[in-house]
Amino acid sequence: MAPQVIDHKGGVWSIAVPIPDNPLGHTLVHLLETDRGPVLIDTGWDDPDSWDALTAGVTACGFSPADLHGVLLTHHHPDHHGLSARVRETSGAWIAMHDADAAVVRRTREAEPGQWLDYVIAKLAAAGAPDDHLEPLRAARAAGRGRKPPGRRAALPDRGIEPGALLDLPGRRLRAVWTPGHTPGHVCLHLEEAHPGRQGGGAPAHTGSGRLFSGDHLLPGITPHIGLYEEPAEAALDLADRGDPLGDYLASLERVARLAPAEVLPAHQHAFPDAVGRVRELLAHHEERLAGLRTLLAEPLTPWELARSMRWNRPWEQIPHGSRTIAVSEAEVHLRHLVKRGLVAGVGADPWRFQAV
Ligand SMILES: [Zn+2]
Ligand SMILES: [Zn+2]
């Protein structure tokens, strides 16, 4: 199959790298030409077909996979970081990631499968999950089958990405912008060079400043999942003292809107011009959702009960076990944010119970 490559001009290409069995379809890996060789932004899912699509794409851009100079990761998820090790083996490229995501990779690699299950079971019990949800997890724990946390074999990065700094890429002006929320170390990368679409007469196709590689932070038609990553020690803290990833995400949206890039090059779907408009839409969506949750919390609810009453893409009864666990963590993310804003308060601790104030 011919590689799906788009030339975005000015030494920037995107390569569609398939994600097997996933409705997202593919990751858009970006290739940036530098004076020291091509650099990839994200790499794609670790799968033989995905690797073939990536290398065919690099070749179609006019480079050899062996010449790749470096890998910049927007975040640690496997559809972005999966093929990094293979790129490093093939070319000797360095791999760079923000420290907060590198810490998640390190923690996940070191965790014993049993430890991971203990943590999930304790969290779900504190969230008010019923026994029929906990039972399969307890049985797996007792049988020593411990489900492996995702990403146990992910490559360790060999460089950090420092927020606010220009990256060491000869011939390019690319600045890292820390955008925590989807993951704690998510970064967008702002190419501060004039958009090539604005040069050469004609009406400018784009207005604004430069181009933004937005990873999963800002996508044209998807609201990214807000991730709950915590050190096991953090899970023991009072809810008000824990992190607020949704608050971080909303602040990160404001941060990229202030950059007002002329074009956004996201890691899924397609490039789009109006970053500020898309940020406004997402902020409005989240405010609406938070208001809806506050209404549900007129009576005290556990995170499990809140997850059950939230609106999902199908009725709760049809949501599979693993997705219910994710739904509960999404409910907790929203609760933490409402508590931080003083709109909701904890009214019980075993299990946690919350109510609007
Ligand atoms: Zn992601
Ligand atoms: Zn992704």
Tab-separated table of C-alpha atoms and ligand atoms in Angstrom:
chain	number	residue	atom	x	y	z
A	1	MET	CA	0.000	0.000	0.000
A	2	ALA	CA	1.336	3.466	-0.860
A	3	PRO	CA	2.431	5.373	2.239
A	4	GLN	CA	-0.014	8.064	3.346
A	5	VAL	CA	2.270	11.081	3.471
A	6	ILE	CA	1.346	14.779	3.369
A	7	ASP	CA	3.942	17.413	2.545
A	8	HIS	CA	3.066	20.351	4.820
A	9	LYS	CA	5.871	22.407	3.191
A	10	GLY	CA	8.812	24.088	4.820
A	11	GLY	CA	10.499	20.775	5.698
A	12	VAL	CA	7.479	19.318	7.526
A	13	TRP	CA	5.653	16.132	6.564
A	14	SER	CA	3.057	13.911	8.222
A	15	ILE	CA	3.069	10.125	7.926
A	16	ALA	CA	-0.107	8.175	8.812
A	17	VAL	CA	0.990	5.170	10.890
A	18	PRO	CA	-1.852	2.674	11.501
A	19	ILE	CA	-2.952	1.700	15.021
A	20	PRO	CA	-4.169	-1.920	14.822
A	21	ASP	CA	-7.792	-2.593	15.891
A	22	ASN	CA	-8.422	0.939	17.060
A	23	PRO	CA	-11.223	3.280	15.939
A	24	LEU	CA	-8.723	6.175	15.869
A	25	GLY	CA	-7.231	4.552	12.767
A	26	HIS	CA	-3.736	5.981	12.812
A	27	THR	CA	-1.212	8.250	14.440
A	28	LEU	CA	0.062	11.177	12.392
A	29	VAL	CA	3.811	11.008	12.900
A	30	HIS	CA	5.486	14.245	11.816
A	31	LEU	CA	8.878	14.440	10.193
A	32	LEU	CA	10.852	17.652	10.590
A	33	GLU	CA	13.930	18.248	8.467
A	34	THR	CA	16.898	19.725	10.377
A	35	ASP	CA	20.517	20.512	9.436
A	36	ARG	CA	21.564	17.317	11.247
A	37	GLY	CA	18.998	15.051	9.639
A	38	PRO	CA	15.302	14.288	9.932
A	39	VAL	CA	13.670	14.289	13.367
A	40	LEU	CA	10.405	12.509	14.135
A	41	ILE	CA	7.675	13.905	16.343
A	42	ASP	CA	6.132	10.721	17.819
A	43	THR	CA	6.692	7.307	16.239
A	44	GLY	CA	3.505	5.184	16.260
A	45	TRP	CA	2.191	1.900	17.629
A	46	ASP	CA	4.633	-1.002	18.115
A	47	ASP	CA	3.420	-3.402	15.427
A	48	PRO	CA	5.138	-4.804	12.291
A	49	ASP	CA	2.627	-3.217	9.865
A	50	SER	CA	2.926	0.119	11.652
A	51	TRP	CA	6.722	-0.074	11.408
A	52	ASP	CA	6.458	-0.783	7.667
A	53	ALA	CA	4.151	2.223	7.228
A	54	LEU	CA	6.543	4.452	9.183
A	55	THR	CA	9.670	3.437	7.260
A	56	ALA	CA	7.867	3.613	3.884
A	57	GLY	CA	6.681	7.089	4.903
A	58	VAL	CA	10.157	8.293	5.885
A	59	THR	CA	11.439	7.017	2.530
A	60	ALA	CA	8.601	8.755	0.648
A	61	CYS	CA	9.633	12.024	2.350
A	62	GLY	CA	13.062	11.554	0.730
A	63	PHE	CA	15.045	10.247	3.726
A	64	SER	CA	16.382	6.936	4.924
A	65	PRO	CA	15.158	5.514	8.249
A	66	ALA	CA	18.843	4.950	9.148
A	67	ASP	CA	19.428	8.734	8.942
A	68	LEU	CA	16.847	9.691	11.598
A	69	HIS	CA	18.606	12.027	14.033
A	70	GLY	CA	16.154	12.148	16.920
A	71	VAL	CA	12.661	11.462	18.254
A	72	LEU	CA	10.602	14.084	20.097
A	73	LEU	CA	7.653	12.617	21.965
A	74	THR	CA	4.558	14.636	22.719
A	75	HIS	CA	3.732	12.062	25.454
A	76	HIS	CA	4.327	8.471	26.511
A	77	HIS	CA	1.183	6.731	25.149
A	78	PRO	CA	1.886	3.608	23.048
A	79	ASP	CA	0.374	5.049	19.849
A	80	HIS	CA	3.046	7.797	20.076
A	81	HIS	CA	6.023	6.186	21.813
A	82	GLY	CA	5.546	2.540	20.717
A	83	LEU	CA	8.068	2.456	17.881
A	84	SER	CA	10.692	4.698	19.514
A	85	ALA	CA	12.939	1.783	20.523
A	86	ARG	CA	12.878	0.434	16.993
A	87	VAL	CA	13.776	3.852	15.546
A	88	ARG	CA	16.689	4.097	17.999
A	89	GLU	CA	17.934	0.596	17.078
A	90	THR	CA	17.751	1.389	13.359
A	91	SER	CA	19.341	4.833	13.360
A	92	GLY	CA	20.939	5.578	16.738
A	93	ALA	CA	18.469	8.459	17.148
A	94	TRP	CA	18.073	10.010	20.606
A	95	ILE	CA	14.622	9.880	22.249
A	96	ALA	CA	13.343	12.945	24.115
A	97	MET	CA	10.344	13.216	26.455
A	98	HIS	CA	9.205	15.551	29.223
A	99	ASP	CA	10.401	14.400	32.679
A	100	ALA	CA	6.878	13.945	34.068
A	101	ASP	CA	6.042	11.391	31.361
A	102	ALA	CA	9.488	9.778	31.557
A	103	ALA	CA	8.719	9.200	35.262
A	104	VAL	CA	5.481	7.385	34.311
A	105	VAL	CA	7.410	5.191	31.842
A	106	ARG	CA	10.012	4.355	34.501
A	107	ARG	CA	7.364	3.608	37.147
A	108	THR	CA	5.383	1.381	34.787
A	109	ARG	CA	8.470	-0.593	33.770
A	110	GLU	CA	9.443	-1.186	37.373
A	111	ALA	CA	5.999	-2.062	38.750
A	112	GLU	CA	5.307	-5.696	39.541
A	113	PRO	CA	2.066	-6.860	37.894
A	114	GLY	CA	0.674	-7.737	41.356
A	115	GLN	CA	1.456	-4.254	42.695
A	116	TRP	CA	-0.444	-2.706	39.810
A	117	LEU	CA	-3.527	-4.855	40.516
A	118	ASP	CA	-3.382	-4.067	44.246
A	119	TYR	CA	-3.379	-0.380	43.401
A	120	VAL	CA	-6.320	-0.693	40.967
A	121	ILE	CA	-8.370	-2.764	43.449
A	122	ALA	CA	-7.732	-0.351	46.344
A	123	LYS	CA	-8.643	2.639	44.188
A	124	LEU	CA	-11.853	1.071	42.926
A	125	ALA	CA	-12.901	-0.011	46.421
A	126	ALA	CA	-12.336	3.542	47.732
A	127	ALA	CA	-14.425	4.802	44.798
A	128	GLY	CA	-17.338	2.619	45.865
A	129	ALA	CA	-17.096	-0.081	43.176
A	130	PRO	CA	-19.372	-3.022	44.005
A	131	ASP	CA	-18.084	-6.536	44.676
A	132	ASP	CA	-19.135	-7.874	41.275
A	133	HIS	CA	-16.740	-5.377	39.677
A	134	LEU	CA	-13.892	-6.105	42.110
A	135	GLU	CA	-14.276	-9.893	42.072
A	136	PRO	CA	-12.548	-10.642	38.712
A	137	LEU	CA	-9.621	-8.408	39.736
A	138	ARG	CA	-9.282	-10.110	43.140
A	139	ALA	CA	-9.437	-13.528	41.489
A	140	ALA	CA	-6.674	-12.547	39.045
A	141	ARG	CA	-4.575	-11.263	41.961
A	142	ALA	CA	-5.082	-14.467	43.957
A	143	ALA	CA	-4.173	-16.597	40.927
A	144	GLY	CA	-0.988	-14.543	40.496
A	145	ARG	CA	-2.109	-13.668	36.998
A	146	GLY	CA	-1.558	-9.958	37.575
A	147	ARG	CA	-2.522	-8.028	34.475
A	148	LYS	CA	0.519	-6.173	33.230
A	149	PRO	CA	0.247	-2.414	33.293
A	150	PRO	CA	0.241	-1.103	29.726
A	151	GLY	CA	3.601	-0.012	28.342
A	152	ARG	CA	5.861	-2.250	30.397
A	153	ARG	CA	8.333	-2.614	27.560
A	154	ALA	CA	8.360	1.012	26.430
A	155	ALA	CA	11.793	2.515	25.690
A	156	LEU	CA	13.352	4.782	28.304
A	157	PRO	CA	14.021	8.211	26.811
A	158	ASP	CA	17.618	9.458	26.860
A	159	ARG	CA	16.837	13.188	26.874
A	160	GLY	CA	14.368	15.463	28.596
A	161	ILE	CA	12.230	18.115	26.913
A	162	GLU	CA	12.498	21.372	28.799
A	163	PRO	CA	9.320	23.462	28.753
A	164	GLY	CA	9.687	26.952	27.325
A	165	ALA	CA	13.098	26.254	25.813
A	166	LEU	CA	14.060	26.113	22.159
A	167	LEU	CA	15.003	22.555	21.257
A	168	ASP	CA	18.512	21.820	20.053
A	169	LEU	CA	17.607	21.390	16.386
A	170	PRO	CA	20.086	23.095	14.049
A	171	GLY	CA	18.343	25.189	11.410
A	172	ARG	CA	14.918	25.185	13.123
A	173	ARG	CA	13.086	27.226	15.741
A	174	LEU	CA	11.021	24.709	17.673
A	175	ARG	CA	9.943	25.499	21.224
A	176	ALA	CA	8.476	23.069	23.745
A	177	VAL	CA	5.228	24.094	25.441
A	178	TRP	CA	4.241	22.052	28.493
A	179	THR	CA	0.563	21.079	28.199
A	180	PRO	CA	-0.206	18.666	31.079
A	181	GLY	CA	-3.694	17.132	31.280
A	182	HIS	CA	-3.965	14.247	28.809
A	183	THR	CA	-0.774	13.022	30.497
A	184	PRO	CA	1.291	14.863	33.136
A	185	GLY	CA	4.230	15.409	30.772
A	186	HIS	CA	2.390	16.112	27.527
A	187	VAL	CA	4.094	18.759	25.401
A	188	CYS	CA	3.082	20.624	22.284
A	189	LEU	CA	5.897	21.753	20.000
A	190	HIS	CA	5.652	25.220	18.496
A	191	LEU	CA	7.432	25.728	15.187
A	192	GLU	CA	8.005	29.460	15.395
A	193	GLU	CA	8.903	29.900	11.734
A	194	ALA	CA	6.587	31.788	9.376
A	195	HIS	CA	3.979	29.463	7.895
A	196	PRO	CA	5.024	28.731	4.296
A	197	GLY	CA	1.370	29.115	3.236
A	198	ARG	CA	1.645	32.839	3.982
A	199	GLN	CA	4.460	33.508	1.523
A	200	GLY	CA	4.382	34.103	-2.221
A	201	GLY	CA	1.546	36.535	-2.980
A	202	GLY	CA	-2.073	35.409	-3.047
A	203	ALA	CA	-4.390	35.641	-0.101
A	204	PRO	CA	-2.777	34.163	3.005
A	205	ALA	CA	-4.348	30.816	3.759
A	206	HIS	CA	-3.414	31.104	7.422
A	207	THR	CA	-3.046	33.880	9.920
A	208	GLY	CA	-1.345	33.679	13.280
A	209	SER	CA	2.085	32.701	14.417
A	210	GLY	CA	3.880	29.574	13.254
A	211	ARG	CA	2.606	26.023	13.493
A	212	LEU	CA	1.833	23.846	16.483
A	213	PHE	CA	2.472	20.101	16.740
A	214	SER	CA	-0.287	19.438	19.237
A	215	GLY	CA	-0.012	15.680	19.947
A	216	ASP	CA	-3.251	14.585	21.629
A	217	HIS	CA	-3.751	17.883	23.467
A	218	LEU	CA	-5.675	19.659	20.723
A	219	LEU	CA	-7.506	17.558	18.121
A	220	PRO	CA	-10.073	18.803	15.593
A	221	GLY	CA	-12.903	16.386	16.465
A	222	ILE	CA	-11.996	14.508	19.646
A	223	THR	CA	-12.062	15.569	23.280
A	224	PRO	CA	-8.956	13.937	24.731
A	225	HIS	CA	-9.225	11.683	27.757
A	226	ILE	CA	-7.817	13.326	30.901
A	227	GLY	CA	-5.377	10.883	32.424
A	228	LEU	CA	-5.101	10.053	36.102
A	229	TYR	CA	-1.466	9.205	36.799
A	230	GLU	CA	-0.376	9.191	40.378
A	231	GLU	CA	2.411	7.858	42.511
A	232	PRO	CA	0.965	5.145	44.767
A	233	ALA	CA	1.821	7.449	47.706
A	234	GLU	CA	-0.417	10.147	46.250
A	235	ALA	CA	-3.386	7.778	46.251
A	236	ALA	CA	-3.256	7.776	50.059
A	237	LEU	CA	-3.599	11.579	50.317
A	238	ASP	CA	-6.783	13.459	51.011
A	239	LEU	CA	-8.515	14.222	47.734
A	240	ALA	CA	-8.062	17.977	48.107
A	241	ASP	CA	-4.270	17.473	48.326
A	242	ARG	CA	-3.945	15.452	45.145
A	243	GLY	CA	-3.296	16.756	41.661
A	244	ASP	CA	-5.971	18.253	39.410
A	245	PRO	CA	-5.300	16.951	35.889
A	246	LEU	CA	-8.508	18.460	34.467
A	247	GLY	CA	-7.539	21.872	35.859
A	248	ASP	CA	-4.077	21.380	34.330
A	249	TYR	CA	-5.663	20.493	30.998
A	250	LEU	CA	-7.942	23.558	30.930
A	251	ALA	CA	-4.950	25.811	31.766
A	252	SER	CA	-2.947	24.076	29.013
A	253	LEU	CA	-5.725	24.870	26.523
A	254	GLU	CA	-5.483	28.562	27.441
A	255	ARG	CA	-1.705	28.355	27.034
A	256	VAL	CA	-1.863	27.114	23.430
A	257	ALA	CA	-4.634	29.602	22.567
A	258	ARG	CA	-2.297	32.423	23.642
A	259	LEU	CA	0.274	31.185	21.101
A	260	ALA	CA	-2.392	31.561	18.385
A	261	PRO	CA	-0.627	29.315	15.866
A	262	ALA	CA	-1.590	29.730	12.193
A	263	GLU	CA	-2.054	25.988	11.872
A	264	VAL	CA	-2.330	22.987	14.192
A	265	LEU	CA	-0.711	19.679	13.220
A	266	PRO	CA	-2.303	17.147	15.598
A	267	ALA	CA	-1.309	13.501	16.096
A	268	HIS	CA	-4.718	12.152	14.980
A	269	GLN	CA	-7.352	13.110	12.384
A	270	HIS	CA	-6.109	16.080	10.301
A	271	ALA	CA	-4.395	19.484	10.336
A	272	PHE	CA	-6.627	22.506	11.010
A	273	PRO	CA	-6.239	26.290	11.105
A	274	ASP	CA	-8.303	27.707	13.969
A	275	ALA	CA	-6.562	26.780	17.228
A	276	VAL	CA	-8.243	29.538	19.220
A	277	GLY	CA	-11.738	28.582	18.026
A	278	ARG	CA	-11.138	24.929	18.868
A	279	VAL	CA	-9.865	25.838	22.343
A	280	ARG	CA	-13.028	27.911	22.979
A	281	GLU	CA	-15.182	24.941	21.921
A	282	LEU	CA	-13.360	22.550	24.242
A	283	LEU	CA	-13.500	24.962	27.187
A	284	ALA	CA	-17.253	25.406	26.652
A	285	HIS	CA	-17.719	21.617	26.407
A	286	HIS	CA	-15.938	21.085	29.725
A	287	GLU	CA	-17.836	23.864	31.522
A	288	GLU	CA	-21.106	22.335	30.343
A	289	ARG	CA	-20.063	18.872	31.483
A	290	LEU	CA	-18.938	20.162	34.899
A	291	ALA	CA	-22.244	21.977	35.360
A	292	GLY	CA	-24.097	18.752	34.526
A	293	LEU	CA	-22.063	16.816	37.089
A	294	ARG	CA	-22.781	19.399	39.750
A	295	THR	CA	-26.489	18.877	39.129
A	296	LEU	CA	-26.059	15.115	39.543
A	297	LEU	CA	-24.198	15.785	42.787
A	298	ALA	CA	-27.220	17.453	44.394
A	299	GLU	CA	-27.313	14.191	46.353
A	300	PRO	CA	-24.149	12.580	47.762
A	301	LEU	CA	-22.532	10.129	45.310
A	302	THR	CA	-19.472	7.900	45.293
A	303	PRO	CA	-17.164	8.221	42.243
A	304	TRP	CA	-18.622	4.875	41.075
A	305	GLU	CA	-22.195	6.161	41.364
A	306	LEU	CA	-21.226	9.366	39.591
A	307	ALA	CA	-19.609	7.372	36.747
A	308	ARG	CA	-22.816	5.321	36.455
A	309	SER	CA	-24.971	8.410	36.094
A	310	MET	CA	-22.645	10.209	33.659
A	311	ARG	CA	-23.411	10.162	29.944
A	312	TRP	CA	-21.206	7.740	27.956
A	313	ASN	CA	-21.311	6.560	24.358
A	314	ARG	CA	-23.564	3.648	25.410
A	315	PRO	CA	-25.677	2.601	28.417
A	316	TRP	CA	-23.685	1.677	31.547
A	317	GLU	CA	-24.926	-1.947	31.392
A	318	GLN	CA	-23.213	-2.361	27.996
A	319	ILE	CA	-19.873	-0.861	29.016
A	320	PRO	CA	-17.201	-3.580	29.369
A	321	HIS	CA	-15.384	-4.140	32.659
A	322	GLY	CA	-12.106	-2.447	31.693
A	323	SER	CA	-13.882	0.598	30.276
A	324	ARG	CA	-15.936	0.967	33.465
A	325	THR	CA	-12.688	1.172	35.406
A	326	ILE	CA	-11.571	3.985	33.093
A	327	ALA	CA	-14.973	5.678	33.463
A	328	VAL	CA	-14.550	5.719	37.252
A	329	SER	CA	-11.135	7.328	36.920
A	330	GLU	CA	-12.693	9.930	34.611
A	331	ALA	CA	-15.362	10.602	37.254
A	332	GLU	CA	-12.609	11.053	39.855
A	333	VAL	CA	-10.774	13.510	37.603
A	334	HIS	CA	-13.922	15.640	37.404
A	335	LEU	CA	-14.591	15.362	41.139
A	336	ARG	CA	-11.073	16.498	41.989
A	337	HIS	CA	-11.504	19.541	39.777
A	338	LEU	CA	-14.901	20.440	41.233
A	339	VAL	CA	-13.447	20.089	44.744
A	340	LYS	CA	-10.471	22.343	43.810
A	341	ARG	CA	-12.926	24.956	42.554
A	342	GLY	CA	-14.926	24.762	45.785
A	343	LEU	CA	-18.078	23.637	43.931
A	344	VAL	CA	-18.221	20.161	45.446
A	345	ALA	CA	-17.073	18.820	48.822
A	346	GLY	CA	-16.224	15.401	50.206
A	347	VAL	CA	-18.888	14.157	52.640
A	348	GLY	CA	-17.527	10.679	53.455
A	349	ALA	CA	-14.332	8.692	53.037
A	350	ASP	CA	-14.979	4.914	53.008
A	351	PRO	CA	-15.998	4.849	50.232
A	352	TRP	CA	-15.490	8.451	49.070
A	353	ARG	CA	-18.716	10.404	48.768
A	354	PHE	CA	-19.177	13.877	47.303
A	355	GLN	CA	-21.905	16.485	47.139
A	356	ALA	CA	-22.360	19.883	45.486
A	357	VAL	CA	-22.012	22.833	47.866
B	1	ZN	ZN	-2.508	9.952	24.117
B	2	ZN	ZN	-2.846	9.384	20.663
